[in-house]
PDB file of C-alpha atoms and ligand atoms in Angstrom:
ATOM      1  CA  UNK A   1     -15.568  22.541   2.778  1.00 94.00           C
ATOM      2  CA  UNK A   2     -17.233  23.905  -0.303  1.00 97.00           C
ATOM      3  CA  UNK A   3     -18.590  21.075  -2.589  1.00 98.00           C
ATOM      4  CA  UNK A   4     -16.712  22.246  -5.378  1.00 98.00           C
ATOM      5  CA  UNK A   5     -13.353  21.540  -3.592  1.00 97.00           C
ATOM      6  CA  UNK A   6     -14.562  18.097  -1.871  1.00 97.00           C
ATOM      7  CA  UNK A   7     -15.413  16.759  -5.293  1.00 97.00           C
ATOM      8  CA  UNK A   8     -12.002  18.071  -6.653  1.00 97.00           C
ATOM      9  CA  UNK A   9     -10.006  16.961  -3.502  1.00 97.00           C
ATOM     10  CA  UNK A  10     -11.149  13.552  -4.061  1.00 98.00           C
ATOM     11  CA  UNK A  11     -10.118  12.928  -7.588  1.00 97.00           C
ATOM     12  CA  UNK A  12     -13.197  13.441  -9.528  1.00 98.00           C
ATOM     13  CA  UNK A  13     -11.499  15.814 -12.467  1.00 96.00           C
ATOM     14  CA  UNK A  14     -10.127  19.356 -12.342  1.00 95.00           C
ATOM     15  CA  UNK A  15     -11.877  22.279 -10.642  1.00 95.00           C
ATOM     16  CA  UNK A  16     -13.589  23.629 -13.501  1.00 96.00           C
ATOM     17  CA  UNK A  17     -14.751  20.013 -14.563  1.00 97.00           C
ATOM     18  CA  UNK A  18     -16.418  19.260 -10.505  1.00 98.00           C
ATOM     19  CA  UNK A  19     -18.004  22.687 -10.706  1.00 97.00           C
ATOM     20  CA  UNK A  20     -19.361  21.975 -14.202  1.00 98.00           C
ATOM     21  CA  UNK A  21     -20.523  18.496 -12.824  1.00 98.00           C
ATOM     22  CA  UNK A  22     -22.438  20.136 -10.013  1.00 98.00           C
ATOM     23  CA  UNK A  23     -24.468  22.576 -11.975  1.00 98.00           C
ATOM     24  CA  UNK A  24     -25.150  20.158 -14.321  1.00 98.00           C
ATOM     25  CA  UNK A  25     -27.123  17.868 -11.220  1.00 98.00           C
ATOM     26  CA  UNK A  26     -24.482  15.261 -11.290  1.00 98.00           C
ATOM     27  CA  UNK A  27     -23.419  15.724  -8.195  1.00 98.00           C
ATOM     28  CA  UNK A  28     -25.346  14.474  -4.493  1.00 97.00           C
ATOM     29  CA  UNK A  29     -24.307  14.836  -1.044  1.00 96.00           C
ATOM     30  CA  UNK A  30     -25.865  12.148   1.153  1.00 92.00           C
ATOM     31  CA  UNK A  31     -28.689  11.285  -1.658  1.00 91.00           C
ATOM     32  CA  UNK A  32     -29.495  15.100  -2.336  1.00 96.00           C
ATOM     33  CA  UNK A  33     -28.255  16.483  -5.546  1.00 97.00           C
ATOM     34  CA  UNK A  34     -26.477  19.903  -4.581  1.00 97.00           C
ATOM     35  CA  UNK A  35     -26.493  22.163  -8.062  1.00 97.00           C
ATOM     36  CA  UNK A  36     -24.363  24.993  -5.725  1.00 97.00           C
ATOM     37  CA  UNK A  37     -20.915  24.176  -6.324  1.00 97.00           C
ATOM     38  CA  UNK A  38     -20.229  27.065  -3.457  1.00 97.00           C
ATOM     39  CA  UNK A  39     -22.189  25.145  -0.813  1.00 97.00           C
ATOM     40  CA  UNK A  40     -20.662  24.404   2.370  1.00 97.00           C
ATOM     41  CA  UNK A  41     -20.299  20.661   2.604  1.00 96.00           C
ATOM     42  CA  UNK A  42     -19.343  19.252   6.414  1.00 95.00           C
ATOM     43  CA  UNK A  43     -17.006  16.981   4.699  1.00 95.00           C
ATOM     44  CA  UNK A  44     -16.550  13.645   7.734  1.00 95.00           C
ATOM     45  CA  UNK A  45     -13.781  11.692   6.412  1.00 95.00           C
ATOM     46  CA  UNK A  46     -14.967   7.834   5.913  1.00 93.00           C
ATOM     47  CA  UNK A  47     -18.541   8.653   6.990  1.00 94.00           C
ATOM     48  CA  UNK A  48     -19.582  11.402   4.515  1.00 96.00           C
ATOM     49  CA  UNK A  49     -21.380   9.664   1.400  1.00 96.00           C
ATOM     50  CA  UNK A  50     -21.981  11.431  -1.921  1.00 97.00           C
ATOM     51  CA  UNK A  51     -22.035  10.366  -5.482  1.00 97.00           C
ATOM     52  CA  UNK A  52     -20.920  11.641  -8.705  1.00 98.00           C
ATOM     53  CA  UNK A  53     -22.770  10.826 -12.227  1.00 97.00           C
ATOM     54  CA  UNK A  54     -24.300   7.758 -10.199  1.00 95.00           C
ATOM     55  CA  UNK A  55     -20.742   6.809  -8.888  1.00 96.00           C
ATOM     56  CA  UNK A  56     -21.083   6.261  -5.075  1.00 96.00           C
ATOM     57  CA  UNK A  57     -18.122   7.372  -3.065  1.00 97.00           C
ATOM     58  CA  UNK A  58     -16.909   8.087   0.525  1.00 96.00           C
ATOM     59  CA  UNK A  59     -15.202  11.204   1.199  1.00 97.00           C
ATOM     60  CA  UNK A  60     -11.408  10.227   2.407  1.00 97.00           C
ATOM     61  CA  UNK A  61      -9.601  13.431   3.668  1.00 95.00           C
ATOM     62  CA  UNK A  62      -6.043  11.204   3.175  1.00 95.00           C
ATOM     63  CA  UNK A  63      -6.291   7.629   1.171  1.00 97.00           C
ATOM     64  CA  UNK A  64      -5.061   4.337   2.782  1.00 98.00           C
ATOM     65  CA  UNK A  65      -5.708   1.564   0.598  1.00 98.00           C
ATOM     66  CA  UNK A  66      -4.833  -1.804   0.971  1.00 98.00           C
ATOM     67  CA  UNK A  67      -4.646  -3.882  -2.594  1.00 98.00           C
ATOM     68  CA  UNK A  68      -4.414  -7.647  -2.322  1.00 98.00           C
ATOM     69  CA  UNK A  69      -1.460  -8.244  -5.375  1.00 98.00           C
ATOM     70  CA  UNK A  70      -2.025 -10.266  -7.686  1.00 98.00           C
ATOM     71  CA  UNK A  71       1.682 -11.976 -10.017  1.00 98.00           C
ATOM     72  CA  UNK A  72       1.690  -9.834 -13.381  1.00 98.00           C
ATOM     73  CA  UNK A  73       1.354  -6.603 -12.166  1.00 98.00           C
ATOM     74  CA  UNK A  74       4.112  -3.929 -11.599  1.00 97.00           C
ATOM     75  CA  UNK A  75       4.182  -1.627  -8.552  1.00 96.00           C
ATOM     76  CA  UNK A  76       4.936   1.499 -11.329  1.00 93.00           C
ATOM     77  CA  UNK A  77       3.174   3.918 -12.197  1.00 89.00           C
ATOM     78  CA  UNK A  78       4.623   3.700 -15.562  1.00 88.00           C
ATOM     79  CA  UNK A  79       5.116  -0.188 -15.984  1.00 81.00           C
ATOM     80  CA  UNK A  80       7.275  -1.621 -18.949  1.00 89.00           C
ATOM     81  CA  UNK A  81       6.078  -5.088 -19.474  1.00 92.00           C
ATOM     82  CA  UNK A  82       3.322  -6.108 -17.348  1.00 96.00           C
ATOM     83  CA  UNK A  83       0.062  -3.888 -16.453  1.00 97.00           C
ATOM     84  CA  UNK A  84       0.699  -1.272 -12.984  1.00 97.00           C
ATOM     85  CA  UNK A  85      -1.318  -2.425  -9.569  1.00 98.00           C
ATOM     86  CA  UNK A  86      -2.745   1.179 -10.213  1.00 97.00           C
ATOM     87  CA  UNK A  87      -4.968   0.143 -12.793  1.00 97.00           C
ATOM     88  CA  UNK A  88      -6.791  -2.307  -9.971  1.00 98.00           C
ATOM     89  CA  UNK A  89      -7.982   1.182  -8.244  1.00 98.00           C
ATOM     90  CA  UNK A  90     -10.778   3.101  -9.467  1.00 97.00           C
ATOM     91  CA  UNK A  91     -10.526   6.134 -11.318  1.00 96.00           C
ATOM     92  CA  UNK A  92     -11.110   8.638  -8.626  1.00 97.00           C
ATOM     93  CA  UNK A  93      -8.232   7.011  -6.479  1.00 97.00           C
ATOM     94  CA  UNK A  94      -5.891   7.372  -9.442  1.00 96.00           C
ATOM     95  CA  UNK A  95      -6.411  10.972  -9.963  1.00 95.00           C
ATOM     96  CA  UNK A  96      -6.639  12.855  -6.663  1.00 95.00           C
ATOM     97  CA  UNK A  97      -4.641  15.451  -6.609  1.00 93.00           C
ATOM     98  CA  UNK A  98      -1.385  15.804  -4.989  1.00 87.00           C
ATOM     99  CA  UNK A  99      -0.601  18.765  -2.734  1.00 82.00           C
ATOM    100  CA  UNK A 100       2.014  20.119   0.146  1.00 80.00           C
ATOM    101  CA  UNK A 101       2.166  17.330   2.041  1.00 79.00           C
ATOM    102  CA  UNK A 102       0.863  14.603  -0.365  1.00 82.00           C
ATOM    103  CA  UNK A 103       2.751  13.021  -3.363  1.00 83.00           C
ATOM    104  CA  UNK A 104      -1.057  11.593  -4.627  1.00 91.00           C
ATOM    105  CA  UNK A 105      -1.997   7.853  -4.586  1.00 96.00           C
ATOM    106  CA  UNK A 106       1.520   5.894  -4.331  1.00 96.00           C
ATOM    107  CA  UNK A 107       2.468   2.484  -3.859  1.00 97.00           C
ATOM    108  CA  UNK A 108       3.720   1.952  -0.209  1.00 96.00           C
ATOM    109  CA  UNK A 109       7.282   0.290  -1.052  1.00 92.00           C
ATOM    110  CA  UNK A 110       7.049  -1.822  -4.031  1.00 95.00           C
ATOM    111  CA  UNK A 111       6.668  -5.452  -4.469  1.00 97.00           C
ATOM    112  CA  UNK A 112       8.427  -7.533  -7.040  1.00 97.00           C
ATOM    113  CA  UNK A 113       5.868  -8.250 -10.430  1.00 97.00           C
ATOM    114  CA  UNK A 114       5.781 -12.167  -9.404  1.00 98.00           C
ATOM    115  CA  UNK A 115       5.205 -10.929  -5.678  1.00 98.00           C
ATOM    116  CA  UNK A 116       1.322 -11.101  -4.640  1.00 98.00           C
ATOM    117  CA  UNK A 117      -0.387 -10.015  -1.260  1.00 98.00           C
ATOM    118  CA  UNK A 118      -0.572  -7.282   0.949  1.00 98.00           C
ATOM    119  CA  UNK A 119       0.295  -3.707  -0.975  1.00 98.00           C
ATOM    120  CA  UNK A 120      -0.573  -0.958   0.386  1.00 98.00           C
ATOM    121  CA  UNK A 121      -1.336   2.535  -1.017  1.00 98.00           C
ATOM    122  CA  UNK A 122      -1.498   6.383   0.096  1.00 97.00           C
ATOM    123  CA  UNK A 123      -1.588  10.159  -0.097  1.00 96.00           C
ATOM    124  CA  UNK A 124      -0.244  10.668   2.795  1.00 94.00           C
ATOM    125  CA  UNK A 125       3.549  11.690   2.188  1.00 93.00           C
ATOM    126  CA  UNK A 126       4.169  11.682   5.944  1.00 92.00           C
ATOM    127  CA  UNK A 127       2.987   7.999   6.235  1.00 94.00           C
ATOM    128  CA  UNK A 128       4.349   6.676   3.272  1.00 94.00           C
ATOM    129  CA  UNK A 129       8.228   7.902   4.251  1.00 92.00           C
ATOM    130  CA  UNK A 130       7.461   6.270   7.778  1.00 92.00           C
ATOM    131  CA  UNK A 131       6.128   2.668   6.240  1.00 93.00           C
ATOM    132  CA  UNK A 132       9.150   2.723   4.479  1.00 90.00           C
ATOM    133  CA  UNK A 133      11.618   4.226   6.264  1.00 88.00           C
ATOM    134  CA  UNK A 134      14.115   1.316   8.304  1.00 86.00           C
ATOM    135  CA  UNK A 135      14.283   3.974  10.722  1.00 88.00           C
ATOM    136  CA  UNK A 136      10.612   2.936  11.701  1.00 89.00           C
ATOM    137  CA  UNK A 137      11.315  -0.676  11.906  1.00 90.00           C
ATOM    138  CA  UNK A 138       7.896  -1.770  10.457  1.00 94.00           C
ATOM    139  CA  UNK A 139       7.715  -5.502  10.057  1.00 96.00           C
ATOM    140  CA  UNK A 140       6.514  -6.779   6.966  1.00 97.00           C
ATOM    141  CA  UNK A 141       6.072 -10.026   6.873  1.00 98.00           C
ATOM    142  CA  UNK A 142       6.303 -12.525   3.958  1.00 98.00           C
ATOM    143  CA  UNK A 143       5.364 -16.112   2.842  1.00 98.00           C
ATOM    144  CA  UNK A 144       8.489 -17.356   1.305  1.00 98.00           C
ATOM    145  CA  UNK A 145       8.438 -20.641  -0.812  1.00 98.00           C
ATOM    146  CA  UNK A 146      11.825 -22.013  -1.190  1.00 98.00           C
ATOM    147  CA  UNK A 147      12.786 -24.608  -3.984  1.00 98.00           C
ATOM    148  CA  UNK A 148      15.181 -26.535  -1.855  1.00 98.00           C
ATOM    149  CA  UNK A 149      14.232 -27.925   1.728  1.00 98.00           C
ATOM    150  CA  UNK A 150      15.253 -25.384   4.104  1.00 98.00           C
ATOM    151  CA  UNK A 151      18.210 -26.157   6.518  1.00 97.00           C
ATOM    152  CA  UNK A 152      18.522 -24.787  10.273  1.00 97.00           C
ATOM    153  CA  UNK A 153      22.049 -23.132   9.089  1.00 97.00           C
ATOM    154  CA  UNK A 154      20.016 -21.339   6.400  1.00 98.00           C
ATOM    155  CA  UNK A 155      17.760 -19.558   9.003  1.00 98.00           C
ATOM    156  CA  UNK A 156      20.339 -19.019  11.578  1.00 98.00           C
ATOM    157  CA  UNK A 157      22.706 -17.535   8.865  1.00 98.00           C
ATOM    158  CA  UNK A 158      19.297 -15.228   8.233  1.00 98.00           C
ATOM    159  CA  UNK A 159      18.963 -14.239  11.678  1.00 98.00           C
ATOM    160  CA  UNK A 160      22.528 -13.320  12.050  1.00 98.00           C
ATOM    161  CA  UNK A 161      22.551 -11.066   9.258  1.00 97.00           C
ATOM    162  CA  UNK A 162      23.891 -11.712   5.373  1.00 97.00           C
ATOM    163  CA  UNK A 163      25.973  -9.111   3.763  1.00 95.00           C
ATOM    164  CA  UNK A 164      24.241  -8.501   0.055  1.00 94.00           C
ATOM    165  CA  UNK A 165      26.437  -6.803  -3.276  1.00 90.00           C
ATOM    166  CA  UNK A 166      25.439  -3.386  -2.708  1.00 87.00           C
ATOM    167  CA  UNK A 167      26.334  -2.688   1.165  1.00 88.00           C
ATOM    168  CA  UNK A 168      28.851  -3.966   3.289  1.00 91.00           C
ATOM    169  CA  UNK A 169      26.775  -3.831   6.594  1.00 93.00           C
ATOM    170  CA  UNK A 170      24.628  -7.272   6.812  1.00 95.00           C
ATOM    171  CA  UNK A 171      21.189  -7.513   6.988  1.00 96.00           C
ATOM    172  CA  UNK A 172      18.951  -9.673   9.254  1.00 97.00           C
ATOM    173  CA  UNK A 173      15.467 -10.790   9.371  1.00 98.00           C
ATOM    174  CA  UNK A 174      13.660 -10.089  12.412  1.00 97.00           C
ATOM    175  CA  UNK A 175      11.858 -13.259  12.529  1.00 98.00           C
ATOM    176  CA  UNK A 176      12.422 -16.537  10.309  1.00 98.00           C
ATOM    177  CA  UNK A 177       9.973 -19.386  10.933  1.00 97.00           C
ATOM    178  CA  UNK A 178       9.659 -22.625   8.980  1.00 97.00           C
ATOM    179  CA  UNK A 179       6.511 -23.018   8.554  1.00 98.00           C
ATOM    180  CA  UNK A 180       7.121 -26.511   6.665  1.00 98.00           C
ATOM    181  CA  UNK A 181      10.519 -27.873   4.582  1.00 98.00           C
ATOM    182  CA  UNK A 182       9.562 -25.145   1.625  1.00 98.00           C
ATOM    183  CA  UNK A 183       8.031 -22.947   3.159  1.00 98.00           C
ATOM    184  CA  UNK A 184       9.593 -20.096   5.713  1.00 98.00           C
ATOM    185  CA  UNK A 185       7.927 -16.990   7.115  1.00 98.00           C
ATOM    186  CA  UNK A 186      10.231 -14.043   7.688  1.00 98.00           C
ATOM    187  CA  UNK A 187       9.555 -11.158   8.839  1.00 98.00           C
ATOM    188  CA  UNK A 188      11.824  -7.858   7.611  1.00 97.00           C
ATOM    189  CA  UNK A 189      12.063  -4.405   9.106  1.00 94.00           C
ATOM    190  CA  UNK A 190      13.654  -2.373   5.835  1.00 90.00           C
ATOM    191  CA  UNK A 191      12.894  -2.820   2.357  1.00 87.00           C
ATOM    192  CA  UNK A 192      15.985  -3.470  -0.052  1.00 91.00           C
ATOM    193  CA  UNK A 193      15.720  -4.255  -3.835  1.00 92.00           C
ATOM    194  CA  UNK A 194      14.809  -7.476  -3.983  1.00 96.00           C
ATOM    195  CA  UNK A 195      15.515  -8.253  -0.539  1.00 97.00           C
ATOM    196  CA  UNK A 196      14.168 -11.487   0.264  1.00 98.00           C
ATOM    197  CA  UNK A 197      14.619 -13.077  -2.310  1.00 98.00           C
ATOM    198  CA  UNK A 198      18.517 -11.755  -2.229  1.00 97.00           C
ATOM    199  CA  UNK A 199      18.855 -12.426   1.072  1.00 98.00           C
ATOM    200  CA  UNK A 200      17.500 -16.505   0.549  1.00 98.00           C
ATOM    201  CA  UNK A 201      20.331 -16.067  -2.298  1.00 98.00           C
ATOM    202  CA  UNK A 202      22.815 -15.298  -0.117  1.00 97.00           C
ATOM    203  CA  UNK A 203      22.251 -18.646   2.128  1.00 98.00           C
ATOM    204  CA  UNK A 204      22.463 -20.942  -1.041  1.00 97.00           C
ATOM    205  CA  UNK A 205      18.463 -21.512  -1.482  1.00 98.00           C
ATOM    206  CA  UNK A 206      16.181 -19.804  -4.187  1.00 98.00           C
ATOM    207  CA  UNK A 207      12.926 -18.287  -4.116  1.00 98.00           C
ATOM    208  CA  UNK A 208      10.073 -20.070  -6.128  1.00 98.00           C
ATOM    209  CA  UNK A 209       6.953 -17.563  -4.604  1.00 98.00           C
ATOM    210  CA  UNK A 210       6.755 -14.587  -2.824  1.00 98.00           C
ATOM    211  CA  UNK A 211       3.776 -13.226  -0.678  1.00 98.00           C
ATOM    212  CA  UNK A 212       3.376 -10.786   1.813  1.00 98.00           C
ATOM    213  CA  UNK A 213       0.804 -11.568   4.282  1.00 98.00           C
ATOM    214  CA  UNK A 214       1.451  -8.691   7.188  1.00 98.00           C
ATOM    215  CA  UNK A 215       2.411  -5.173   7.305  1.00 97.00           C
ATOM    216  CA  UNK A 216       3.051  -3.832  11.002  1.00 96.00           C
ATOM    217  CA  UNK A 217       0.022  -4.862  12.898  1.00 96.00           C
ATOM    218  CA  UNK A 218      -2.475  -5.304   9.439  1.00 97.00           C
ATOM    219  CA  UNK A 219      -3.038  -8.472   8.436  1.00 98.00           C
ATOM    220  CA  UNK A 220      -4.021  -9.674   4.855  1.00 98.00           C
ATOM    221  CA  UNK A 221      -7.705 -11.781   5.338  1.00 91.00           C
ATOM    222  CA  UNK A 222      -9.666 -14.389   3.178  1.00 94.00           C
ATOM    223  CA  UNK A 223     -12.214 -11.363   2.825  1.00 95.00           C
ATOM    224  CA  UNK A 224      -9.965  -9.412   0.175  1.00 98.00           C
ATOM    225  CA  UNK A 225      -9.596 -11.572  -3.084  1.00 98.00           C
ATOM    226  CA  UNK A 226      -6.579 -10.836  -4.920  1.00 98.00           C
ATOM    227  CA  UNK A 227      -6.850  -8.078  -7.345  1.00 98.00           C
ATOM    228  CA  UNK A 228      -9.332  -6.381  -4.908  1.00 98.00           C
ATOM    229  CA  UNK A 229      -8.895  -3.420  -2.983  1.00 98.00           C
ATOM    230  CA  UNK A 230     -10.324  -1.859  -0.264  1.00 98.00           C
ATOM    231  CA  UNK A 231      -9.809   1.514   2.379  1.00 97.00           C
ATOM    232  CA  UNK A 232      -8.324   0.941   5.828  1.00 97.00           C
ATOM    233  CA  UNK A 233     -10.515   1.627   8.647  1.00 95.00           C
ATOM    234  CA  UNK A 234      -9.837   4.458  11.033  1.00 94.00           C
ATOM    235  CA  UNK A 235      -8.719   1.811  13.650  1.00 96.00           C
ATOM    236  CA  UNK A 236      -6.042   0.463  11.064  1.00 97.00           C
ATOM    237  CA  UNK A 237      -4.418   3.371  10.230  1.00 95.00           C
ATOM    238  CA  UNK A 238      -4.265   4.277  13.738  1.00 94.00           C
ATOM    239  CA  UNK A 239      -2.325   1.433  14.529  1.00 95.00           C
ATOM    240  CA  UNK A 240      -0.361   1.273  11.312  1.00 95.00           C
ATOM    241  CA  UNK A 241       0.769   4.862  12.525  1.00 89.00           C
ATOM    242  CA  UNK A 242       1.311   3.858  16.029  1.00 89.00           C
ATOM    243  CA  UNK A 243       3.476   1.203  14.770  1.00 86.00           C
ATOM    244  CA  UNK A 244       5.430   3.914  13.084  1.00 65.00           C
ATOM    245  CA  UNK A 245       5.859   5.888  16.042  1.00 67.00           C
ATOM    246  CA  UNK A 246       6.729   2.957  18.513  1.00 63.00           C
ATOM    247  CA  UNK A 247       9.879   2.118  17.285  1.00 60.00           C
ATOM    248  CA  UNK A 248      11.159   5.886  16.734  1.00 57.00           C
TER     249      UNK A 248
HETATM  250  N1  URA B   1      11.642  -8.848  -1.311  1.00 68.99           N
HETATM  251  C1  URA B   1      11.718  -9.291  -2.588  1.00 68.99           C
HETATM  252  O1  URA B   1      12.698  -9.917  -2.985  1.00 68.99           O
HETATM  253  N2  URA B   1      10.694  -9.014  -3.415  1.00 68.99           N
HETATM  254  C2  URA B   1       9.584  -8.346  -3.026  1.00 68.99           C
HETATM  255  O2  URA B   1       8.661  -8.142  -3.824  1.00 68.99           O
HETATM  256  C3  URA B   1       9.507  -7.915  -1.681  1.00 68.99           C
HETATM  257  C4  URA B   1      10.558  -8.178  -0.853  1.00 68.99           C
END
């Protein structure tokens, strides 16, 4: 890949702004400034290093982020009252460029403003629709905190399936677990508006706190602090996409 194009591709400013940034000496490919913006780059994605105006970054051919949410923040990319997740990336995630097959960096699904934990993010149009999609049936899997002690009717009315306002066909959790007397685990395969917290609703309890802990086989760790972010490895988005494809 030329270097002009891998700077570009990964979000560093327009065309005519990397190639200015490369004949200026701005620009080095594994620690060796490159002033050619022509010169053939064997671009590895997560393993090739280079940096821009002292900016360190690893070459991604597709982005999979994972963000741990914190409350506050809206999963927008134009937010009304509270600041978007977006601004927790940096600024070359922000700005890639879309293409073909990629919308540029989106929010996964989107999680409520009070909702914090496991968001991801992506390029990758293909991906995103399957995360997303029910067809999929990707769990997702969230820490529910409850403001009245939970009753075994509640979670057996859950499993069976609750019919909310805006469909007539019920929907069920694939998993409800009480963890203690406030606090249930349940684990969802679609992603309605709202839908935990409207489906707790619908068996007479309320949601105090929302947090989303797993998505398919990725789980959130004490290693991310909230607000941070950080790429998937190879191994994760393999399985995120095997996930995907298991249940087609
Ligand atoms: N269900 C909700 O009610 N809110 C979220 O943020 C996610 C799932």
């Amino acid at each position: 890949m030329r270097l002009d194009q891998l700077i570009y591709s990964q979000g560093f400013g327009t065309r005519r702004h990397c190639a200015g940034l490369i004949v200026a000496g701005l620009v080095s490919v594994e620690d060796a400034v490159c002033l050619d913006p022509a010169a053939e780059v064997l671009a590895v994605s997560g393993q090739t290093t280079f940096s821009v105006q002292r900016q360190s970054w690893q070459f991604h051919e597709r982005a999979y982020v994972l963000v741990n949410k914190p409350a506050g923040y809206e999963c927008s990319q134009r937010p009304g009252a509270w600041p978007s997740v977006y601004s927790l990336l940096p600024g070359p995630l922000r700005q890639r460029p879309g293409g073909v097959k990629s919308p540029g960096v989106q929010a996964v699904g989107r999680l409520d403003q009070d909702t914090t934990g496991l968001l991801l993010l992506s390029d990758d149009g293909a991906f995103i629709h399957r995360m997303n999609s029910p067809r999929y049936h990707v769990p997702k899997v969230y820490e529910v905190t409850v403001r009245h002690p939970l009753a075994v009717s509640q979670i057996q009315r859950l499993l069976d399936g609750v019919v909310l306002d805006d469909d007539a066909r019920p929907v069920r959790a694939a998993a409800a677990q009480v963890v203690t007397s406030r606090h249930l685990q349940l684990t969802l395969t679609e992603g309605k508006y709202h839908q935990v917290k409207r489906m707790v609703a619908a068996v007479g309890n309320r949601v105090n706190a929302l947090h989303r802990s797993q998505v398919g086989p990725l789980v959130l760790g004490p290693d991310l602090a909230t607000g941070q972010w950080r790429w998937l490895t190879a191994a994760e988005v393999l399985a995120l996409h095997e996930v995907g494809r298991a249940h087609r």
